[in-house]
CSV table of C-alpha atoms in Angstrom, one decimal:
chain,number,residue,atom,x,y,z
A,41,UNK,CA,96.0,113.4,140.4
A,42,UNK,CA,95.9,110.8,137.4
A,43,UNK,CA,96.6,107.3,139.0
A,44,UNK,CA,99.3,105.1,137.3
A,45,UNK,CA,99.4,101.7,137.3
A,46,UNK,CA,102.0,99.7,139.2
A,47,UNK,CA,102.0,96.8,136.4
A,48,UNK,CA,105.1,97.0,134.7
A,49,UNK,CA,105.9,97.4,130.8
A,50,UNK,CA,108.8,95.8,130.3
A,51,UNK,CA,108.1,92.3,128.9
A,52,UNK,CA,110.1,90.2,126.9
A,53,UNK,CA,108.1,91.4,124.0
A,54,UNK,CA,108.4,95.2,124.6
A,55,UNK,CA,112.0,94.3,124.9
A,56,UNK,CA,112.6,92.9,121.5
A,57,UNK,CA,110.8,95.5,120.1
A,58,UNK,CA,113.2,98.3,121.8
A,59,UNK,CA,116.2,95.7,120.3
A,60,UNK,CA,114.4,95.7,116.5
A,61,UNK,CA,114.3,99.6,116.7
A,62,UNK,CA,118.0,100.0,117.6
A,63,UNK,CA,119.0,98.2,114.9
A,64,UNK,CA,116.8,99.4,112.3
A,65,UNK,CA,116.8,102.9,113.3
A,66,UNK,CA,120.6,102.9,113.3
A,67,UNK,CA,120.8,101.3,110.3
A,68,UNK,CA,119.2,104.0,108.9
A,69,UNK,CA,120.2,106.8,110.5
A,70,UNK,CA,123.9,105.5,109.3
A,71,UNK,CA,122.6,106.4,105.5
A,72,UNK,CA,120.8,109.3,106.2
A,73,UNK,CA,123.6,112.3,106.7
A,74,UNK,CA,126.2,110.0,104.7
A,75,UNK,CA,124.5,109.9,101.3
A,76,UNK,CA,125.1,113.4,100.8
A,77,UNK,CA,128.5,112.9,101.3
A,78,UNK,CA,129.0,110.0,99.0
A,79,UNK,CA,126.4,111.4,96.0
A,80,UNK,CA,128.8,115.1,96.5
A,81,UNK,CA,131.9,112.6,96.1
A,82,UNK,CA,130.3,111.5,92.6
A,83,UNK,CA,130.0,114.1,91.2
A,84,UNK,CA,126.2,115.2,92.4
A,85,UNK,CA,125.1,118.9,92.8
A,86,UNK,CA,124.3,120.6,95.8
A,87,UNK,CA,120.9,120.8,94.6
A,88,UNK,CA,120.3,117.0,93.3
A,89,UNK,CA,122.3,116.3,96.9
A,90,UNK,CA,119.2,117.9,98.4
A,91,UNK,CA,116.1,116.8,96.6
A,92,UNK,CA,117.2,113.4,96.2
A,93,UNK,CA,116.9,113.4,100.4
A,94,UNK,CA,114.0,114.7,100.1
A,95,UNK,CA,112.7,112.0,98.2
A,96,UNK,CA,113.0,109.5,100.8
A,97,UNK,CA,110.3,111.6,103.6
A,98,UNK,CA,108.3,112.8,100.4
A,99,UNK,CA,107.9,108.7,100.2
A,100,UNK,CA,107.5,108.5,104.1
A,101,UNK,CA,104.9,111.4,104.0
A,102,UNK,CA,103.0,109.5,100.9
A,103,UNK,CA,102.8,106.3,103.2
A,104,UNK,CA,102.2,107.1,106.9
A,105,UNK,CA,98.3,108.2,106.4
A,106,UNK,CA,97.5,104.2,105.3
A,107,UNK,CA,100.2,102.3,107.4
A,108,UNK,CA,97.8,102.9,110.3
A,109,UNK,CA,95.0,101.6,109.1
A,110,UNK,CA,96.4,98.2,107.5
A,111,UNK,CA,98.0,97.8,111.2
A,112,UNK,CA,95.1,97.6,113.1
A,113,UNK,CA,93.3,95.4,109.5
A,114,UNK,CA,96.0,93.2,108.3
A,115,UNK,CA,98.6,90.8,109.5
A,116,UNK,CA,101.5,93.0,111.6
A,117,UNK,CA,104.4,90.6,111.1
A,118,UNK,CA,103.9,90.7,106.7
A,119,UNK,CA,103.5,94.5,107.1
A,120,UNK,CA,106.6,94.4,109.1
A,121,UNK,CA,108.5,91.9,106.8
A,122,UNK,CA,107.1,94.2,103.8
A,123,UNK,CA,109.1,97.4,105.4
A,124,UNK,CA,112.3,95.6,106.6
A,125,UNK,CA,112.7,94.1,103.1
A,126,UNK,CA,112.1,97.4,101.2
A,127,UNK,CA,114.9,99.1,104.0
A,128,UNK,CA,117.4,96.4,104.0
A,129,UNK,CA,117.2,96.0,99.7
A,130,UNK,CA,117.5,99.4,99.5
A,131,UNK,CA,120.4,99.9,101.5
A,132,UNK,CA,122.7,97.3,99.5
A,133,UNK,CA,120.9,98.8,96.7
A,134,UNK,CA,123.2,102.0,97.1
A,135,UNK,CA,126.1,100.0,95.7
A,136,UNK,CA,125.5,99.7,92.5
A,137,UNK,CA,125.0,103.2,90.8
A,138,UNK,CA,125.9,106.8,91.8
A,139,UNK,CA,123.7,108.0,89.2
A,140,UNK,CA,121.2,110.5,89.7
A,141,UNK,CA,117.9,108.7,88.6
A,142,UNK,CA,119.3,105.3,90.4
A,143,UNK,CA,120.1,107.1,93.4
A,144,UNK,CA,116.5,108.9,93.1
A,145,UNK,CA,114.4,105.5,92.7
A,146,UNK,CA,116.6,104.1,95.9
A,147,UNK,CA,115.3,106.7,98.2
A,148,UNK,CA,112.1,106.6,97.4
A,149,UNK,CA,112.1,102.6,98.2
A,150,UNK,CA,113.9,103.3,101.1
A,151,UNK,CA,111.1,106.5,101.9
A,152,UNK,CA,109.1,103.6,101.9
A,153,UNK,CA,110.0,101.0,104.2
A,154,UNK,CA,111.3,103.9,106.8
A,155,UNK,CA,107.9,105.4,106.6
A,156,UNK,CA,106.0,101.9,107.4
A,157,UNK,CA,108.9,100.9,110.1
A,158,UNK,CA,108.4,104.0,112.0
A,159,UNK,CA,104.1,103.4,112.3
A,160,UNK,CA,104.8,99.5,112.6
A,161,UNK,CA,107.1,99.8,115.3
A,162,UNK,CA,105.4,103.0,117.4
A,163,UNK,CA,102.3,101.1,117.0
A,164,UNK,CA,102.9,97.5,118.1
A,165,UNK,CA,105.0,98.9,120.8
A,166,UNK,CA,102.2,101.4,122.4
A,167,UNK,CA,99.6,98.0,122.5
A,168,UNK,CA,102.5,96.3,124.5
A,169,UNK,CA,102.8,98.6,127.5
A,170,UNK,CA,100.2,98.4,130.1
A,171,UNK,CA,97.1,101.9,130.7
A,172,UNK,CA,98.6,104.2,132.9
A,173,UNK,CA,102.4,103.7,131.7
A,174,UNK,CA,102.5,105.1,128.5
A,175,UNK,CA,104.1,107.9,129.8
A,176,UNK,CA,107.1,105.6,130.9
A,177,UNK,CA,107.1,103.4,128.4
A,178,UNK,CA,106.9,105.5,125.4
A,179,UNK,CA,109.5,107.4,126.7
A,180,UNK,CA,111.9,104.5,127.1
A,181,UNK,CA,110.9,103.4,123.7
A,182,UNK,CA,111.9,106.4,122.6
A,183,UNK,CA,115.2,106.6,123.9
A,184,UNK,CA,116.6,103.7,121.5
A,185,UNK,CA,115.7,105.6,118.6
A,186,UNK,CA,117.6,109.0,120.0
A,187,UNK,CA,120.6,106.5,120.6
A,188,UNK,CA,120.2,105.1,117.2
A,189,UNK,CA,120.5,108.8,115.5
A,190,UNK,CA,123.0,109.3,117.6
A,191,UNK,CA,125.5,106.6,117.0
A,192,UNK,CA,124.5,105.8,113.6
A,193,UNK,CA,125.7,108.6,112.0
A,194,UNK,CA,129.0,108.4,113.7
A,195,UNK,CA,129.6,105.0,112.6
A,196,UNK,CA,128.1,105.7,109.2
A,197,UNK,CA,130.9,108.3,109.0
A,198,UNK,CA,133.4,106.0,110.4
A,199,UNK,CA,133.0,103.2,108.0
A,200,UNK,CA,133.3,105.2,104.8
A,201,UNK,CA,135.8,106.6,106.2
A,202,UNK,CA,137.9,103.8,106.8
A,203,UNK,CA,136.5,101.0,104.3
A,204,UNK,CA,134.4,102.9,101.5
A,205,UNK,CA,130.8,103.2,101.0
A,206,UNK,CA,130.1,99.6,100.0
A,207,UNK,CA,131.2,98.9,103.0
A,208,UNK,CA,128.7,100.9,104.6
A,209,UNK,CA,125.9,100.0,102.7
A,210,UNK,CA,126.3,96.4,103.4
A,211,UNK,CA,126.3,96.7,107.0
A,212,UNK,CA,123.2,98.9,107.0
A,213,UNK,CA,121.3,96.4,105.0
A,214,UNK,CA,122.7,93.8,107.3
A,215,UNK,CA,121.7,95.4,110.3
A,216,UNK,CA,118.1,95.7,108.7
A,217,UNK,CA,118.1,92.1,108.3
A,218,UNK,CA,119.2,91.5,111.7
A,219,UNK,CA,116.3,93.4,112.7
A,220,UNK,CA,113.4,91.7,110.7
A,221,UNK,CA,114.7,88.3,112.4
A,222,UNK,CA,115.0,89.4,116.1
A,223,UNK,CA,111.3,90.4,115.3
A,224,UNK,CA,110.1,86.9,113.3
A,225,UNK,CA,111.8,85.0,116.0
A,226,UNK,CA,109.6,86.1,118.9
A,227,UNK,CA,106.2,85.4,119.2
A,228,UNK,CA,103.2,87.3,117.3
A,229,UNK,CA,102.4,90.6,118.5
A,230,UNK,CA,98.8,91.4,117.0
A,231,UNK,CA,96.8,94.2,117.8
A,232,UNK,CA,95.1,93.9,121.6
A,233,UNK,CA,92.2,96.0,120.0
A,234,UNK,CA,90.6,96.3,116.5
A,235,UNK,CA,88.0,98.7,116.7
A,236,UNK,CA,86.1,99.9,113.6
A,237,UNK,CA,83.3,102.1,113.2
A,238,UNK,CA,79.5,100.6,112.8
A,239,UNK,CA,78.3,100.2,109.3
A,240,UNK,CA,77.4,103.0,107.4
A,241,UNK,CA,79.3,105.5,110.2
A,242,UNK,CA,82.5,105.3,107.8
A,243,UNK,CA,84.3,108.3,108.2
A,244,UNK,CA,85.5,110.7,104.8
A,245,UNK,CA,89.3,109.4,103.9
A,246,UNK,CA,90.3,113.4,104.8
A,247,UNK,CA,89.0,112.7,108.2
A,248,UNK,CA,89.9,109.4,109.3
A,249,UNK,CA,93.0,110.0,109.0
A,250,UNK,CA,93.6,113.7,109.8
A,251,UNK,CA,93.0,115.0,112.9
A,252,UNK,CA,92.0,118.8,112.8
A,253,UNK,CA,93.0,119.6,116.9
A,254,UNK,CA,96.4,118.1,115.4
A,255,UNK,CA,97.0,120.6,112.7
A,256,UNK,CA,98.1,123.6,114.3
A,257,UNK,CA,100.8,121.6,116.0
A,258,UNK,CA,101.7,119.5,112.8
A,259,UNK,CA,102.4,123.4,110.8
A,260,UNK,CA,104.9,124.1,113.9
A,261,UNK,CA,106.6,120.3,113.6
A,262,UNK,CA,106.7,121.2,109.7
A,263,UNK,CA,108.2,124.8,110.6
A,264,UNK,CA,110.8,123.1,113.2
A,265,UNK,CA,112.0,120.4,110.6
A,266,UNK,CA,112.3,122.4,107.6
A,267,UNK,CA,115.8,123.3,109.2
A,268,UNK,CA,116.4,119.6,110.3
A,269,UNK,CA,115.8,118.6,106.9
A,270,UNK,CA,118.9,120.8,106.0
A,271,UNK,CA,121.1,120.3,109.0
A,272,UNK,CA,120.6,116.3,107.6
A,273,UNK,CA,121.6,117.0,104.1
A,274,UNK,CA,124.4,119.5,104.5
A,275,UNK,CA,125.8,120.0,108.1
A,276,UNK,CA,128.2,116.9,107.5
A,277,UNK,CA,129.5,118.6,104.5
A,278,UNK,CA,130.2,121.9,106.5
A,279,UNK,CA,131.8,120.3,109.0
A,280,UNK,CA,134.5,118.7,106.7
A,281,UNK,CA,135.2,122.5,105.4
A,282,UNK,CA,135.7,123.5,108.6
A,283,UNK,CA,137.9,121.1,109.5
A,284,UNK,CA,135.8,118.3,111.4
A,285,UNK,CA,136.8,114.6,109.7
A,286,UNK,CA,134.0,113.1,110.7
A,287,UNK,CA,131.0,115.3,110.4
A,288,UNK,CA,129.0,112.4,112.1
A,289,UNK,CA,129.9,113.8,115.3
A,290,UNK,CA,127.1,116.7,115.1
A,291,UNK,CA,124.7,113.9,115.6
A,292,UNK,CA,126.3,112.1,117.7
A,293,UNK,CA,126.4,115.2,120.4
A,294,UNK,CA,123.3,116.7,119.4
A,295,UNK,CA,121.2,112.9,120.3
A,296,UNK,CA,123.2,112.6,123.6
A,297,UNK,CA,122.4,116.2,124.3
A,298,UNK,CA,118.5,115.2,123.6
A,299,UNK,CA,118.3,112.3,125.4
A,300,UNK,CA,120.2,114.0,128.8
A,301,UNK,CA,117.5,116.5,128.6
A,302,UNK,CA,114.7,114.9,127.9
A,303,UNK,CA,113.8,113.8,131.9
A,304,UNK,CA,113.6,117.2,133.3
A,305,UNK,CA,111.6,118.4,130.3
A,306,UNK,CA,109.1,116.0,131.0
A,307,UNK,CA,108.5,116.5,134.4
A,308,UNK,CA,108.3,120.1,133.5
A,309,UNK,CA,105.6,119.9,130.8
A,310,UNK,CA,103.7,117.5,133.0
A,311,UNK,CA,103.8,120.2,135.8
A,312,UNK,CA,103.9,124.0,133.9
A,313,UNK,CA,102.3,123.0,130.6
A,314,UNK,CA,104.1,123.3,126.6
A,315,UNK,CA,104.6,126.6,127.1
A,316,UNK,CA,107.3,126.1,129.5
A,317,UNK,CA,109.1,123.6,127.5
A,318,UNK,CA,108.6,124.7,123.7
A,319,UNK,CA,109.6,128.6,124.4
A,320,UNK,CA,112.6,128.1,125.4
A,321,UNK,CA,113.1,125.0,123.4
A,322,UNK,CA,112.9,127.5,120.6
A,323,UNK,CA,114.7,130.2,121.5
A,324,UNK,CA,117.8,127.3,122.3
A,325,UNK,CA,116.9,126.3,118.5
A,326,UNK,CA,117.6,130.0,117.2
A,327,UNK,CA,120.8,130.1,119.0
A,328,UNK,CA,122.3,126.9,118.1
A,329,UNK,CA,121.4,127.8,114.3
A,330,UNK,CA,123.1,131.4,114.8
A,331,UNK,CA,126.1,129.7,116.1
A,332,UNK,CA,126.2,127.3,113.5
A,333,UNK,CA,126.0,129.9,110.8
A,334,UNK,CA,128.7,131.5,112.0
A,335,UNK,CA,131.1,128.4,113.0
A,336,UNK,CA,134.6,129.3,111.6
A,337,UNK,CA,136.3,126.5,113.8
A,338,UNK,CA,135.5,122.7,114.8
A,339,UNK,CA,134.3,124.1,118.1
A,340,UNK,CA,132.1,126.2,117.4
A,341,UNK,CA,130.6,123.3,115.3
A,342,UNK,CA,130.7,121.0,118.2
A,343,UNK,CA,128.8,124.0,120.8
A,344,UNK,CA,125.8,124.3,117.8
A,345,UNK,CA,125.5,120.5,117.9
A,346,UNK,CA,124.8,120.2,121.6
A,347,UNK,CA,122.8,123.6,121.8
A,348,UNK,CA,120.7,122.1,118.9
A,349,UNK,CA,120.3,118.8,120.8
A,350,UNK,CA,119.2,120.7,123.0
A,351,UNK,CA,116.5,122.4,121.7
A,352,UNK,CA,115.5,119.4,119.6
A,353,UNK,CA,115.0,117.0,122.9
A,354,UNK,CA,112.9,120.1,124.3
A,355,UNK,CA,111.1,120.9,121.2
A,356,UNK,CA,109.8,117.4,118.6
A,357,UNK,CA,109.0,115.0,121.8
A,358,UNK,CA,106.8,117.6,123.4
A,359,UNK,CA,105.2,118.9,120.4
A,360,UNK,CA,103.8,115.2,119.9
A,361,UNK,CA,103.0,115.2,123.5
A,362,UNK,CA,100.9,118.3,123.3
A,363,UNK,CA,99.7,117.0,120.4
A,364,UNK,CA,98.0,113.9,121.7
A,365,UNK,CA,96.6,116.1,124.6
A,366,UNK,CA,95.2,118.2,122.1
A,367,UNK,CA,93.0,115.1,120.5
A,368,UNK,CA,90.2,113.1,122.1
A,369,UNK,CA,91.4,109.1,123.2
A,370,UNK,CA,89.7,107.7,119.9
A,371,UNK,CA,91.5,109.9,117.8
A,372,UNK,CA,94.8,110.2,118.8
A,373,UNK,CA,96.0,107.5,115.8
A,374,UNK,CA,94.7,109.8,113.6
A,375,UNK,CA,96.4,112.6,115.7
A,376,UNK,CA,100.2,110.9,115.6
A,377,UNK,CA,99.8,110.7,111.9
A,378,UNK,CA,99.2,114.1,111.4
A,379,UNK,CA,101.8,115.6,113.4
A,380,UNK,CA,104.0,112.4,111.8
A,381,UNK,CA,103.1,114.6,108.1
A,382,UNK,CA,104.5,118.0,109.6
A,383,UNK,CA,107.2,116.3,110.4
A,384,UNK,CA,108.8,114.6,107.3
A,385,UNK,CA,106.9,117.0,105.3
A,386,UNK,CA,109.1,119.7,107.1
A,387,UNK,CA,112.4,117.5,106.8
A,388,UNK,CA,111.6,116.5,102.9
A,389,UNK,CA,110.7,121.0,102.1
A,390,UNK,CA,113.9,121.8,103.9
A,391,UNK,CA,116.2,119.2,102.1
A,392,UNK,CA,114.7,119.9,98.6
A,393,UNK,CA,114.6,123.5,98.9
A,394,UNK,CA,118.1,123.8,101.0
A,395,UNK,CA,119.4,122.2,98.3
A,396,UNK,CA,118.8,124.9,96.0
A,397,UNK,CA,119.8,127.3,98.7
A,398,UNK,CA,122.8,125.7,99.2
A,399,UNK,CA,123.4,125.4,95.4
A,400,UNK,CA,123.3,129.6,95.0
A,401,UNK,CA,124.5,130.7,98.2
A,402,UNK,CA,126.7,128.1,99.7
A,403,UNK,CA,126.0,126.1,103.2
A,404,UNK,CA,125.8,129.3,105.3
A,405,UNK,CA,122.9,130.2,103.9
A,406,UNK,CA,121.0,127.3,104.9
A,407,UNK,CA,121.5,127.8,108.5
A,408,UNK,CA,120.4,131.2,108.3
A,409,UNK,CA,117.6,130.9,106.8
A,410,UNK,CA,116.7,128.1,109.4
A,411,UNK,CA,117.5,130.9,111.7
A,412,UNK,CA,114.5,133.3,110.0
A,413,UNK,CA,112.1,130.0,110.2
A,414,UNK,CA,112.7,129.2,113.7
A,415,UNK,CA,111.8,132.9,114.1
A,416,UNK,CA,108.6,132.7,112.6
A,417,UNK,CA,107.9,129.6,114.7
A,418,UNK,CA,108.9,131.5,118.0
A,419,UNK,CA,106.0,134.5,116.6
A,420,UNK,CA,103.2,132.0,115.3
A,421,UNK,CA,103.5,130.1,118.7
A,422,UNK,CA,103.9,133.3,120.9
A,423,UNK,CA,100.3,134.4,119.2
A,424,UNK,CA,98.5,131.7,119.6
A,425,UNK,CA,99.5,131.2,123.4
A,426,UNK,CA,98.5,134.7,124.1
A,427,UNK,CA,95.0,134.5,122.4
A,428,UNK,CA,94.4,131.2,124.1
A,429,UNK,CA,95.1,133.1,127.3
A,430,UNK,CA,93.2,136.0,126.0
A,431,UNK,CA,90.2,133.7,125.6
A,432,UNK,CA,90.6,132.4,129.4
A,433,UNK,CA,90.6,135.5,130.5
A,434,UNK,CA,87.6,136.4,133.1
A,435,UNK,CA,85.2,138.3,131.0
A,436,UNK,CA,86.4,137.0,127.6
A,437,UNK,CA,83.7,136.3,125.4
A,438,UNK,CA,84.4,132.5,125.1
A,439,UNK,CA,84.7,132.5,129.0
A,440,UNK,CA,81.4,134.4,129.3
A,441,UNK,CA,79.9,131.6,127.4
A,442,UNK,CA,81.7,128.7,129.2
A,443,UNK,CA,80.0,130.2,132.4
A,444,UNK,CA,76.7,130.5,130.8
């Protein structure tokens, strides 16, 4: 049995850092599924509704594979100063033009400060909790970001709602602020550990940092968050055809949902493996998008929300999980940013090309072809678990060898 350690991770530092990402996150997370809804308003297609999202994890994508590295070889609190700035500008940014080409240089700016949040935060947080509690701590970490998505969409909905988007805007780049100088107020948090490789062992760019054991579960994240990428773009606008006024609320249930499931998945990956957690995290996935495909009435919008936050606290945590199993101890940064790739290179394909879906065939569509991908995701992960048992098999060639 893997021994723990007794030391606690809570520390006022780990605490400011949970604060910083509840802020930031949720200011985020209150642009994300409202920008469609404002560019629709003026007068943007379905399909410039959906590339321009795109365009801010296309920047996020571009970004993560460096953000690592200048962590652990450059000063943390400029990196995170850097990021904050380009989130919080961005956000009052918004304001000042609806216009395609405005709107597309925004999202890439904001792309980029999400994308070096996200490492900057993950990373200075994981250095702050104690060996033998990152279990525990992670996962607490990770709780303030599920409440951030699900709030801030909610309240994102609320305030254009009630005051108009400038409104919104504001506060989002206020909250980013807010943020940044919960973080500069506290003492510096460096890296406890700056390890390089000896001269002349440099690694090639590809690998250092790519991690191959990492890419078969990056191409299932990717598969997974295609349909994210169009539930974010489009499943507020479906809800205010069929009747829902604030089409925040998918969010908000679908987050609660994920974060009331999450305990008893761990415990049952940590016991039965990611089989038991990711098959029927899946199938959960598949079901929510049928339902949601087919949602004639507010209620049936409000079942596919939890059934997706359902399958979505089963199925991206403990993906990432397996994932770092997967991926020897000095490798599992390069690990994270791989599966971090699939994953807003998923969300950024399936808001692009939903768009286009959604342009020709109408919302609808979108879901079921999430329905189709989640499908293929079920197949491709269903083959590979039973050749892996295949090869474990007494008198399997592989096992014949391990024996030998």
């Amino acid at each position: 049995m893997k021994e723990t350690s007794s030391q606690s991770y809570w520390s006022s530092a780990f605490i400011r850092i949970c604060l910083c990402t509840l802020l930031l996150f949720s200011a985020f997370q209150m642009l994300l599924p409202i920008l469609p809804i404002y560019m629709a308003g003026n007068g943007n297609s379905k399909s410039e509704v959906g590339w321009i999202a795109g365009l801010i994890t296309i920047a996020a994508v571009l970004i993560r594979p460096f953000i690592g590295y200048a962590l652990d070889h450059y000063n943390r609190r400029l990196i995170v100063l850097f990021g904050s700035s380009a989130l919080a500008l961005a956000a009052g940014a918004f304001t000042w033009s609806a216009s395609t080409g405005w709107m597309a240089a925004v999202s890439l700016a904001l792309g980029i400060g999400w994308g070096i949040m996200t490492a900057a935060y993950a990373t200075i947080v994981s250095d702050l909790i104690p060996p033998g509690r990152q279990g525990a701590g992670i996962g607490t970490f990770m709780l303030f970001g599920f409440a951030s998505m699900a709030v801030g969409p909610y309240i994102g909905g609320w305030l254009i709602d009630e005051y108009g988007p400038t409104v919104l805007f504001v506060t989002a780049s206020l909250l980013t602020v807010l943020s940044l100088i919960v973080f500069l107020t506290g003492g510096v948090i460096e890296s406890t550990a700056r390890r390089g490789l000896p001269p002349g062992e440099q690694q090639p760019v590809s690998k250092r940092f790519f991690e191959q054991s990492a890419l078969f579960p990056a191409l299932l994240i990717l598969l997974f968050t295609i349909g994210y990428g169009g539930i974010i773009s489009f499943v507020s606008l479906f809800g205010m055809e069929l009747g829902v006024k604030n089409g925040g609320i998918f969010f908000l249930l679908s987050n609660l949902a994920a974060m009331l499931v999450r305990p008893a998945v761990g415990k049952t990956f940590d016991t039965k493996g990611h089989a038991a957690v990711l098959l029927p995290g899946i199938v959960i996935g598949i079901l929510a998008m049928i339902v949601l495909s087919t949602a004639s009435t507010p209620t049936m919008f409000i079942i596919a929300a939890c059934l997706y936050g359902l399958s979505f606290g089963a199925v991206q945590p403990f993906i990432l999980a397996w994932t770092i199993q997967r991926a020897s101890p000095e490798r599992r940064g390069a690990a994270n940013s791989t599966f971090l790739v699939g994953m807003d290179g998923g969300i950024s394909l399936g808001s692009i090309s939903f768009g286009f879906v959604a342009q020709m065939w109408g919302f609808v569509a979108v879901f079921q072809c999430s329905v189709v991908l989640l499908i293929a995701l079920l197949v491709i992960y269903g083959i590979s678990l039973i050749r892996s048992r295949a090869s474990r098999a007494p008198g399997s060639v592989q096992n014949r060898e391990e024996q030998v």
